[in-house]
PDB file of C-alpha atoms in Angstrom:
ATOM      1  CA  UNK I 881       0.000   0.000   0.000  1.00  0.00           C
ATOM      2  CA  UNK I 882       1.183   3.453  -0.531  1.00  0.00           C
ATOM      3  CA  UNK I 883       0.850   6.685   1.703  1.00  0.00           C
ATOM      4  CA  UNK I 884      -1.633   7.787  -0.665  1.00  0.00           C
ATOM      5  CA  UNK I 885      -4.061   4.321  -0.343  1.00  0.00           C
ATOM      6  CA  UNK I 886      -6.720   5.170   1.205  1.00  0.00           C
ATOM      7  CA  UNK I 887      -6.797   1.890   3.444  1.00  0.00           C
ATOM      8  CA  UNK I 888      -3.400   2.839   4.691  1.00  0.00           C
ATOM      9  CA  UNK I 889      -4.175   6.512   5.605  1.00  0.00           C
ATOM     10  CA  UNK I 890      -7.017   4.757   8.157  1.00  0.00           C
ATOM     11  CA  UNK I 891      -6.041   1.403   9.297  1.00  0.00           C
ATOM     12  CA  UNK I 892      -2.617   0.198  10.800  1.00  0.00           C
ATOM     13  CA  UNK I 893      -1.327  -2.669  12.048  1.00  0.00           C
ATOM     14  CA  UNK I 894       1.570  -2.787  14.447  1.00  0.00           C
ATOM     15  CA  UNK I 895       2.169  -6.230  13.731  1.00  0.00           C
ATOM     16  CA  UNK I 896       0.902  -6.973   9.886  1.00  0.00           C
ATOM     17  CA  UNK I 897       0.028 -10.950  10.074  1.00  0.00           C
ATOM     18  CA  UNK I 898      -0.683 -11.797   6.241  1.00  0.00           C
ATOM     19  CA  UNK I 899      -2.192 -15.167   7.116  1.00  0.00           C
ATOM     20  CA  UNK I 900      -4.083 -13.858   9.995  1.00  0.00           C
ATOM     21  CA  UNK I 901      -7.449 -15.761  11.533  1.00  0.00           C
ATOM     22  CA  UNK I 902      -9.054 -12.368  12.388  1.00  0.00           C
ATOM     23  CA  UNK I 903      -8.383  -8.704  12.143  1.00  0.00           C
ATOM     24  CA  UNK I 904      -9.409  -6.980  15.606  1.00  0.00           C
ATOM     25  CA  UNK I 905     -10.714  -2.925  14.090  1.00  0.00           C
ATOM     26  CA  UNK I 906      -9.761  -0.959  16.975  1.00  0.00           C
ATOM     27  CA  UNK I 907     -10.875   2.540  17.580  1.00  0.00           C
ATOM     28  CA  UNK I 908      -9.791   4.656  19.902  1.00  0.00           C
ATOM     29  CA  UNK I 909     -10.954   7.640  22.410  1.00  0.00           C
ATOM     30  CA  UNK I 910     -11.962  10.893  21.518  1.00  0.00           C
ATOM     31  CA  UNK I 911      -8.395  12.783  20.886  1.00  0.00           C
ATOM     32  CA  UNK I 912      -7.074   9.262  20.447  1.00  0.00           C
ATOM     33  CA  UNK I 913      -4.807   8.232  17.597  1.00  0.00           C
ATOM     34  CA  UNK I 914      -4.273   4.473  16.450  1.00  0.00           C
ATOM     35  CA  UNK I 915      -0.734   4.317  18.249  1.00  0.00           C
ATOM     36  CA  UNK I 916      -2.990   3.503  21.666  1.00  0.00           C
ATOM     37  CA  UNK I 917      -2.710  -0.420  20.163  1.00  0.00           C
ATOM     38  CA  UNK I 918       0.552  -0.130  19.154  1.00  0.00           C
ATOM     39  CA  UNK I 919       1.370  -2.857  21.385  1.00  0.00           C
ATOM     40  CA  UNK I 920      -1.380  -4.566  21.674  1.00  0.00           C
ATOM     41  CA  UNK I 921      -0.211  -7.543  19.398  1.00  0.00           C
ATOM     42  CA  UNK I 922       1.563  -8.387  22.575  1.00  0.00           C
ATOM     43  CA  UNK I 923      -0.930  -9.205  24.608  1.00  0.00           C
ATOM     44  CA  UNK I 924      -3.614 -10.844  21.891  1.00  0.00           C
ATOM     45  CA  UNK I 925      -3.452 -14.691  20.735  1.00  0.00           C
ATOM     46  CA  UNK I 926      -0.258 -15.085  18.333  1.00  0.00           C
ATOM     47  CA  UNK I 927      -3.004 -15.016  15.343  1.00  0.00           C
ATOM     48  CA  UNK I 928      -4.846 -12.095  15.205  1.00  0.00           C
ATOM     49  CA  UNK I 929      -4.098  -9.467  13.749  1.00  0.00           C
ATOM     50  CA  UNK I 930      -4.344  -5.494  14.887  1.00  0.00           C
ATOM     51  CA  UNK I 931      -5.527  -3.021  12.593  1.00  0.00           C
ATOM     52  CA  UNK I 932      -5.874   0.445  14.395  1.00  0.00           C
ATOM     53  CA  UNK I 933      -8.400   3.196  13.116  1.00  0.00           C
ATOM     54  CA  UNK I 934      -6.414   6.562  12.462  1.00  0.00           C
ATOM     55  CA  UNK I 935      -8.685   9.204  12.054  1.00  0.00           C
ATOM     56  CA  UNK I 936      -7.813  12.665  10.620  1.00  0.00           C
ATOM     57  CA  UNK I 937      -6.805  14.923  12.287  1.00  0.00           C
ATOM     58  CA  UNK I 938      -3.941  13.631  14.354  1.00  0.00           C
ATOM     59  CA  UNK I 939      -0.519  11.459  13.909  1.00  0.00           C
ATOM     60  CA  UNK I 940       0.339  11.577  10.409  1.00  0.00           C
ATOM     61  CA  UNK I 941      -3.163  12.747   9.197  1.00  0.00           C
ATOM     62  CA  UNK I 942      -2.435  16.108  10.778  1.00  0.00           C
ATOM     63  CA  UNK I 943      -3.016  18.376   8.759  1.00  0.00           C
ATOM     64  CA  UNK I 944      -6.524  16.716   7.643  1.00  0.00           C
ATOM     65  CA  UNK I 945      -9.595  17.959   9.462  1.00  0.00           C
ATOM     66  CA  UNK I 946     -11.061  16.328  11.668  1.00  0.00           C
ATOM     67  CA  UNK I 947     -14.839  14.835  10.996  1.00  0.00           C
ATOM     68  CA  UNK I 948     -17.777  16.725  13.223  1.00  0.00           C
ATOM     69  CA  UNK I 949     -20.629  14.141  12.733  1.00  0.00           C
ATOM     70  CA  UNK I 950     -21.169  10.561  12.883  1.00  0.00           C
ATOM     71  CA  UNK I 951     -22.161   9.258   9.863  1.00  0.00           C
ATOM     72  CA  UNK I 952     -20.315  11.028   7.127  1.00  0.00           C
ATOM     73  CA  UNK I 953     -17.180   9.467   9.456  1.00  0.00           C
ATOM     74  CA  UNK I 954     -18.669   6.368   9.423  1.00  0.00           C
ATOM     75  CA  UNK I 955     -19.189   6.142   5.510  1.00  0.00           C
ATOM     76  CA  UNK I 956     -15.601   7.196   5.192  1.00  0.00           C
ATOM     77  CA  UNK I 957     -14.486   4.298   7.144  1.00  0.00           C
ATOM     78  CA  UNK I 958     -16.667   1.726   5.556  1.00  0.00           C
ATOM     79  CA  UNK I 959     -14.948   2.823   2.145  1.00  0.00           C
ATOM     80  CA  UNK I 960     -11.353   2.706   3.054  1.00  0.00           C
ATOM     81  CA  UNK I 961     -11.998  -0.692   4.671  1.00  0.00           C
ATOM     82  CA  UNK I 962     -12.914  -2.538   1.931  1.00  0.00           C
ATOM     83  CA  UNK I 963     -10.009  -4.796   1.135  1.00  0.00           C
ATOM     84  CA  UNK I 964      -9.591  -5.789   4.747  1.00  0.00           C
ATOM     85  CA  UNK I 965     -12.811  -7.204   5.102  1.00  0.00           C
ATOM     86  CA  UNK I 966     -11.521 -10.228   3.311  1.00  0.00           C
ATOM     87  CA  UNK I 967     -11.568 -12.587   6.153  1.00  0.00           C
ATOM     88  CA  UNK I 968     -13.176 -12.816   9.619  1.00  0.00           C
ATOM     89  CA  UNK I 969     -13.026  -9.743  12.024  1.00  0.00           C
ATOM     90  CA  UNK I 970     -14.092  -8.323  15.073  1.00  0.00           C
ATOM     91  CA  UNK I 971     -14.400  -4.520  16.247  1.00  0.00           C
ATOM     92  CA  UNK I 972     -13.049  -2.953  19.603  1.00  0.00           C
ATOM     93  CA  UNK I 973     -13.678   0.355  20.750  1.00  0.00           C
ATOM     94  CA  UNK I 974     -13.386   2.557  23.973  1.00  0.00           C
ATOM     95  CA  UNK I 975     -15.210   5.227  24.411  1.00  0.00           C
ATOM     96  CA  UNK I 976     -16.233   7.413  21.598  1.00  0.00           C
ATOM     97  CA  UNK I 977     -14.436   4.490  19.519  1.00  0.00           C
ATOM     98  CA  UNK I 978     -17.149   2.160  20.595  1.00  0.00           C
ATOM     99  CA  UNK I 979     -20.367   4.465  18.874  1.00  0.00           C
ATOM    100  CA  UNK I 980     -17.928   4.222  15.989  1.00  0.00           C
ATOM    101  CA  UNK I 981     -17.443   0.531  15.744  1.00  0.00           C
ATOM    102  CA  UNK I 982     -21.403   0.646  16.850  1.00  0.00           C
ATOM    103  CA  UNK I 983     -22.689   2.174  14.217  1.00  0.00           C
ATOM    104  CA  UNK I 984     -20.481   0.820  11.853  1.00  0.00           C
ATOM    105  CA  UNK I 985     -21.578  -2.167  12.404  1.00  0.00           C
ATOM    106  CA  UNK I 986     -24.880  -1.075  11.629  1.00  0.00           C
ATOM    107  CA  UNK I 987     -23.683   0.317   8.424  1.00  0.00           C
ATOM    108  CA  UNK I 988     -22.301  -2.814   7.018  1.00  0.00           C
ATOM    109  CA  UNK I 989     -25.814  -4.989   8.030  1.00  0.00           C
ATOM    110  CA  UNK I 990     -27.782  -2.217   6.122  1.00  0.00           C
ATOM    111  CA  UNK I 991     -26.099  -2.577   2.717  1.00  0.00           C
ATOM    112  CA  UNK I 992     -25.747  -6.430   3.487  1.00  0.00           C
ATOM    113  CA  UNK I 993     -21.666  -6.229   4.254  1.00  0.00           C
ATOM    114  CA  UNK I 994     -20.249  -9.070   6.380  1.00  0.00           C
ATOM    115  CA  UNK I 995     -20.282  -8.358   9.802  1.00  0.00           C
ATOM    116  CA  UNK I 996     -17.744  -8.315  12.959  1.00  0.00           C
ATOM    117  CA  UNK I 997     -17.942 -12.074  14.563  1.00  0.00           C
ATOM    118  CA  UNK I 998     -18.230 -10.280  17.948  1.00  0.00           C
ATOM    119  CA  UNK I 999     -18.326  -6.539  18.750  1.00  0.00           C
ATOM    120  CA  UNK I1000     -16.585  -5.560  21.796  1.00  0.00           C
ATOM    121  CA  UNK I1001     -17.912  -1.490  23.314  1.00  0.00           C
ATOM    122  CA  UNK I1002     -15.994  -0.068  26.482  1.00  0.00           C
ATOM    123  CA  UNK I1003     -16.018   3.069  28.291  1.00  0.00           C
ATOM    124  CA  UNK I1004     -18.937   4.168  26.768  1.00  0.00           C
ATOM    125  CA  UNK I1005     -23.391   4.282  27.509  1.00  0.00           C
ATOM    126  CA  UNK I1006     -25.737   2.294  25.749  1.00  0.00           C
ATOM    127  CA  UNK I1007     -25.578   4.711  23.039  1.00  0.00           C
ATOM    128  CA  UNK I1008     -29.680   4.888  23.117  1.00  0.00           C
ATOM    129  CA  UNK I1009     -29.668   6.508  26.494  1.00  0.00           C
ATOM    130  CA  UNK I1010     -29.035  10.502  26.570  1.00  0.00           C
ATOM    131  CA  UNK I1011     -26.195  12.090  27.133  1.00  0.00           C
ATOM    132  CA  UNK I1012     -26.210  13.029  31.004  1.00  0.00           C
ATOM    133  CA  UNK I1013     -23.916  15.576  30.799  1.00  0.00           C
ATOM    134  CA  UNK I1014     -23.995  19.039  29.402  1.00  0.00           C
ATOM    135  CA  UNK I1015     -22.240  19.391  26.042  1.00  0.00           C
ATOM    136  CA  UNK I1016     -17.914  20.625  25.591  1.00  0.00           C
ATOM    137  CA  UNK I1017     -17.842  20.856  22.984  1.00  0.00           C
ATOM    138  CA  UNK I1018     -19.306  24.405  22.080  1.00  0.00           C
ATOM    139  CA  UNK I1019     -17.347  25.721  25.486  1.00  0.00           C
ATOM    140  CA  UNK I1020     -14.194  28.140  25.637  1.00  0.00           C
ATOM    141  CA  UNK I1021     -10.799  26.423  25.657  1.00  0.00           C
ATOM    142  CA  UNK I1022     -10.657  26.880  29.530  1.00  0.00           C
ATOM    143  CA  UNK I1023     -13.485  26.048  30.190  1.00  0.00           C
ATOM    144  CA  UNK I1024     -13.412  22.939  27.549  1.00  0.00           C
ATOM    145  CA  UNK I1025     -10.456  21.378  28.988  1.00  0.00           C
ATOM    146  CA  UNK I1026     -11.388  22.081  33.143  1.00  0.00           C
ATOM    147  CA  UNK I1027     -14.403  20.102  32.447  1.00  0.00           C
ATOM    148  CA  UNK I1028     -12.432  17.478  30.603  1.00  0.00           C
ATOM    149  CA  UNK I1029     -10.773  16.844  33.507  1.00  0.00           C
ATOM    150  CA  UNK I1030     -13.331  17.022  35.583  1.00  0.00           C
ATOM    151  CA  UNK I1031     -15.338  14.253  34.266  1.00  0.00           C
ATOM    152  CA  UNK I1032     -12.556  11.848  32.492  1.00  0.00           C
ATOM    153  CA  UNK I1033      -9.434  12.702  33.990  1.00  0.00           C
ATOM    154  CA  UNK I1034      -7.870  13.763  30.762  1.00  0.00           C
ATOM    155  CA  UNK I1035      -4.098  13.699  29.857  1.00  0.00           C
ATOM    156  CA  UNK I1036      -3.115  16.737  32.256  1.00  0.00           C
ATOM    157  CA  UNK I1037       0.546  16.843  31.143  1.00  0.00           C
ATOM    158  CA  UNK I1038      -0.364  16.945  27.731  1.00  0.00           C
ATOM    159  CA  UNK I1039      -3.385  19.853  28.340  1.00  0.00           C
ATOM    160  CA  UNK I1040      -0.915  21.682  30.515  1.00  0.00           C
ATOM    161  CA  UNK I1041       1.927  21.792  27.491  1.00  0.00           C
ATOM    162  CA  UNK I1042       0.656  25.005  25.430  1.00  0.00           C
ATOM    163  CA  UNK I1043       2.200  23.292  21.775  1.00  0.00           C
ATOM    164  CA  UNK I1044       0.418  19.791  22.493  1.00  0.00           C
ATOM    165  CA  UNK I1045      -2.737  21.910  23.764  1.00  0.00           C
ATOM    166  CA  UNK I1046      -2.767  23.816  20.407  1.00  0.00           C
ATOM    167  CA  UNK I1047      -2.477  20.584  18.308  1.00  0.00           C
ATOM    168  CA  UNK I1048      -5.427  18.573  20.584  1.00  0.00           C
ATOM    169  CA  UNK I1049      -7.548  20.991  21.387  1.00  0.00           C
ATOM    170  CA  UNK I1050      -8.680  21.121  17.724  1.00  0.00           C
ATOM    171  CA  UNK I1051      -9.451  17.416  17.355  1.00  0.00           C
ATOM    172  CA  UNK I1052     -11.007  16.464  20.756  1.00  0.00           C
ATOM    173  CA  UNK I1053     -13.461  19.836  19.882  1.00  0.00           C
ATOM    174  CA  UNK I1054     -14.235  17.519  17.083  1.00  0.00           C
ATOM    175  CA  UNK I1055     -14.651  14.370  18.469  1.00  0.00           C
ATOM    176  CA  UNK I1056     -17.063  15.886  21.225  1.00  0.00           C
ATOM    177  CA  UNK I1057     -18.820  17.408  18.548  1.00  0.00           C
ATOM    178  CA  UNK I1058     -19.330  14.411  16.952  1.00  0.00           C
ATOM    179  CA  UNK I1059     -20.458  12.792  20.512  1.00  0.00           C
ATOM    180  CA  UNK I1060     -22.526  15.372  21.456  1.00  0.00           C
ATOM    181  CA  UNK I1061     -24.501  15.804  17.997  1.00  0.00           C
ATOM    182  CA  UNK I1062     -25.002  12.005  17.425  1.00  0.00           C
ATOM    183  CA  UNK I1063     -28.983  11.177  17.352  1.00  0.00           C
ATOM    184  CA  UNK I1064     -29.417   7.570  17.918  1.00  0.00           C
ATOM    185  CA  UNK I1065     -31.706   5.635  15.303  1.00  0.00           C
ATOM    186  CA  UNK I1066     -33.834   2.914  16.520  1.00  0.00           C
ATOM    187  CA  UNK I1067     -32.847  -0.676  14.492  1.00  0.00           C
ATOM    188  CA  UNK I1068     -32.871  -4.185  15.469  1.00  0.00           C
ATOM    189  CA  UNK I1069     -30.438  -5.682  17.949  1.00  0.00           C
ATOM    190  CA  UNK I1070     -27.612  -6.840  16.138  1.00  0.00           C
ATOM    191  CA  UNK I1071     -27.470 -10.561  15.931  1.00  0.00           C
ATOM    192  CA  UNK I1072     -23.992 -11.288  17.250  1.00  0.00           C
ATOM    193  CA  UNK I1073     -22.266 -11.079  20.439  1.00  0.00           C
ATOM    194  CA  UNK I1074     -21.660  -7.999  21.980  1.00  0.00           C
ATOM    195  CA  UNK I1075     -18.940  -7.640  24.899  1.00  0.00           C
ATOM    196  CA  UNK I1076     -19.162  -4.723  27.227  1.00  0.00           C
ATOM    197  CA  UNK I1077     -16.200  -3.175  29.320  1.00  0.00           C
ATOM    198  CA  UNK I1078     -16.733  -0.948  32.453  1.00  0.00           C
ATOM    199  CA  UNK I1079     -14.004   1.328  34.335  1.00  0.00           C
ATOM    200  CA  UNK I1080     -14.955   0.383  38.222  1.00  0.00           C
ATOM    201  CA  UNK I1081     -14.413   3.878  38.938  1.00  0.00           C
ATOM    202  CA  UNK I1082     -14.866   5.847  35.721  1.00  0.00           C
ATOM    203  CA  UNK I1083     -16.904   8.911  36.900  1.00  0.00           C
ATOM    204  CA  UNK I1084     -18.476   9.886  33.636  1.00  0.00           C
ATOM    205  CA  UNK I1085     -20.072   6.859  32.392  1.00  0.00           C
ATOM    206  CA  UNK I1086     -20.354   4.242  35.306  1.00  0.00           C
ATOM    207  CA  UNK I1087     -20.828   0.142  34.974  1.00  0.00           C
ATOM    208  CA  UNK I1088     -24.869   0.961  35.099  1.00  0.00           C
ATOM    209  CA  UNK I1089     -24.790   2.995  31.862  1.00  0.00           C
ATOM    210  CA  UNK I1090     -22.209   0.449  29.972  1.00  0.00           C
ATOM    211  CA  UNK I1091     -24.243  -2.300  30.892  1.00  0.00           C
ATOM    212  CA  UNK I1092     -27.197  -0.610  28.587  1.00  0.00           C
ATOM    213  CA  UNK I1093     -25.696  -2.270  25.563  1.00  0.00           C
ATOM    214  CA  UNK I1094     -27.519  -5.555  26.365  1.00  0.00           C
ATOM    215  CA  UNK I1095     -30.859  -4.193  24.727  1.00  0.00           C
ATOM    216  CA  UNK I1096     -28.591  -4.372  21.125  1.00  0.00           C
ATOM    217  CA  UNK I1097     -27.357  -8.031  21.628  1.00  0.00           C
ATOM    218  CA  UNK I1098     -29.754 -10.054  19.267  1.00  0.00           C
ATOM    219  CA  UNK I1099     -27.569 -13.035  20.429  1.00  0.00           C
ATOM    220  CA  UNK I1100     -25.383 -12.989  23.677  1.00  0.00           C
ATOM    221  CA  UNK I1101     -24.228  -9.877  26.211  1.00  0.00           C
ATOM    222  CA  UNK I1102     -21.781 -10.336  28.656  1.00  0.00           C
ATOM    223  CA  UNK I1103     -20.414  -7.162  30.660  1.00  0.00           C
ATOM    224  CA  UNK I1104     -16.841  -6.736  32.104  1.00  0.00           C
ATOM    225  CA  UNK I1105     -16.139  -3.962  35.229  1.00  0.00           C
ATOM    226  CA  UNK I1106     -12.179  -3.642  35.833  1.00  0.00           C
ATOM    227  CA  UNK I1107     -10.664  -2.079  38.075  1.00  0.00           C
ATOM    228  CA  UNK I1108      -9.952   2.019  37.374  1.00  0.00           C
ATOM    229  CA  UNK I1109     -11.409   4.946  35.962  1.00  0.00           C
ATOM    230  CA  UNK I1110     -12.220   5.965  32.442  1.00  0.00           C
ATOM    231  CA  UNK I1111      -9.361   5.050  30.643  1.00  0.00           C
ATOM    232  CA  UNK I1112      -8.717   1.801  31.932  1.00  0.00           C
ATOM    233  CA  UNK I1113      -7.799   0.378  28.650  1.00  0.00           C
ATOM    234  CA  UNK I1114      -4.617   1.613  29.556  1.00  0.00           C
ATOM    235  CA  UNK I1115      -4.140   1.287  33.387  1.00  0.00           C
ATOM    236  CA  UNK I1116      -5.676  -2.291  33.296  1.00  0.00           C
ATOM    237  CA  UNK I1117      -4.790  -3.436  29.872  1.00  0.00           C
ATOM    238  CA  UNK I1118      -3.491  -6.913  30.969  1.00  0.00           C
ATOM    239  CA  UNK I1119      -6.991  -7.940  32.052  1.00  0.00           C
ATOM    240  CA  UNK I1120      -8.608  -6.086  29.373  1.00  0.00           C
ATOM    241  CA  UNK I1121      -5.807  -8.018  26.574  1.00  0.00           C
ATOM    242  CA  UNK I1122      -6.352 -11.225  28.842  1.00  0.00           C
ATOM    243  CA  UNK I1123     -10.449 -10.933  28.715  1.00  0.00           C
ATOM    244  CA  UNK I1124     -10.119  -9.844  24.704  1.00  0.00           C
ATOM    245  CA  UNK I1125      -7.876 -13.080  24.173  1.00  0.00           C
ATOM    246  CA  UNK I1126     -10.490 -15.236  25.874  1.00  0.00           C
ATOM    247  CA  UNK I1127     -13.239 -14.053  23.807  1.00  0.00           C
ATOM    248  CA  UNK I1128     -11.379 -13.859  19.926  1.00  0.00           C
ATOM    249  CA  UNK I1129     -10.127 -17.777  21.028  1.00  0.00           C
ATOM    250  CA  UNK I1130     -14.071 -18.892  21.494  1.00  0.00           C
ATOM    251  CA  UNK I1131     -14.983 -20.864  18.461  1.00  0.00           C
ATOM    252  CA  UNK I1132     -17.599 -17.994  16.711  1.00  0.00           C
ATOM    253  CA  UNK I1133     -20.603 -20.287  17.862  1.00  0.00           C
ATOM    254  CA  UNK I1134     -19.227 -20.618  21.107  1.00  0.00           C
ATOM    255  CA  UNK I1135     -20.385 -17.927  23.669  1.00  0.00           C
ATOM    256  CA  UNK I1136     -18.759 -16.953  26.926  1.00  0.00           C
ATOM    257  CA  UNK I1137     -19.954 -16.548  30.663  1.00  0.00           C
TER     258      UNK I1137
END
């Protein structure tokens, strides 16, 4: 692939497995680029592969803006992913990641695509319910970040360094926007397993809400709470990797407690 392949400019793998037995989409946080997974491969089964969503707007898509609503994103994604849909997958996403990997989902059963074997959501509410918290993403850059922090704990160092502020503050506006604007469409539950993650102590979108993702399992729901706040994909990611590994080993008819 070349810089200028579409594919390439949204999905990367850390650890490209030609012959792989499933490609794991994963998609990140809001402000997140793909380099979250980087070493992910590490702690997944020897066979699956890793193919992190880069958005635009950060990494090496810089100087590309950033998308602002949902679906428009979503169609993007479904385009450039074409060729790697050539063998069995799953999706994973924290956060705002996990509307993403939602709704794309969605995407591919509407135009008859194959689907993810198993969709895996963390960090983030049964994206039926309402938002429960005021919207960011229309605040002043003060303002924007203090209630950040507030509510997710947010990457203080980064925030607090006035050249990384400049270059995020852009992209999580965008993100939030596209969080904050998203209007959720009543379809059927999607008929494959669905595997929920919790943060034990993750202020802004506790176990209750994460476990409202049951009501779009057609076929099996199981939910996860680890131990730590919001982003504990990164402060528990053994158990999170160890849980993940569990679940992409189950044979696909196989479904686990």
């Amino acid at each position: 692939m070349t810089a200028r392949d579409p594919t390439a400019l949204w999905f990367h793998s850390p650890r490209p497995l030609p012959g792989a037995r499933l490609r794991l989409f994963c998609f990140g946080h809001a402000g997140a680029a793909g380099h979250v997974f980087h070493a992910w491969p590490a702690g997944l089964p020897p066979d699956v592969e890793v193919c992190a969503v880069q958005l635009p707007g950060r990494a090496f898509r810089l100087v590309e803006p950033a998308f602002t609503a949902v679906e428009p994103l979503v169609a993007a994604l479904d385009a450039a992913a074409a060729p790697l849909l050539d063998r069995p997958f799953a999706f994973f996403g924290h956060s705002m990641g996990a509307l993403l990997a939602f709704e794309w989902t969605r995407a591919l059963r509407r135009r008859r695509g194959p689907l993810p074997e198993r969709l895996c959501v963390s960090a983030f509410r049964g994206p039926h319910l309402p938002d429960p918290a005021s919207p960011l993403h229309r605040l002043g850059d003060h303002e924007f970040v203090a209630t950040l922090q507030q509510r997710h704990g947010v990457l203080d160092d980064a925030l607090a360094d006035p050249e990384l502020r400049a270059l995020m503050l852009p992209v999580l506006r965008a993100d939030f926007t596209v969080l904050e604007t998203y209007a959720h469409r009543q379809e059927p539950p999607l008929e494959l397993p669905l595997h929920a993650f919790a943060g034990s102590d993750d202020r802004g979108v506790p176990p209750a809400q994460v476990a409202a993702w049951a009501v779009h399992a057609g076929r099996s729901f199981s939910l996860d709470v680890l131990p730590g706040g919001h982003f504990f994909l990164h402060t528990a990611r053994a158990d999170l990797l160890a849980r993940l590994s569990r679940l992409l080993s189950a044979p696909r008819a196989q479904e686990l407690p």
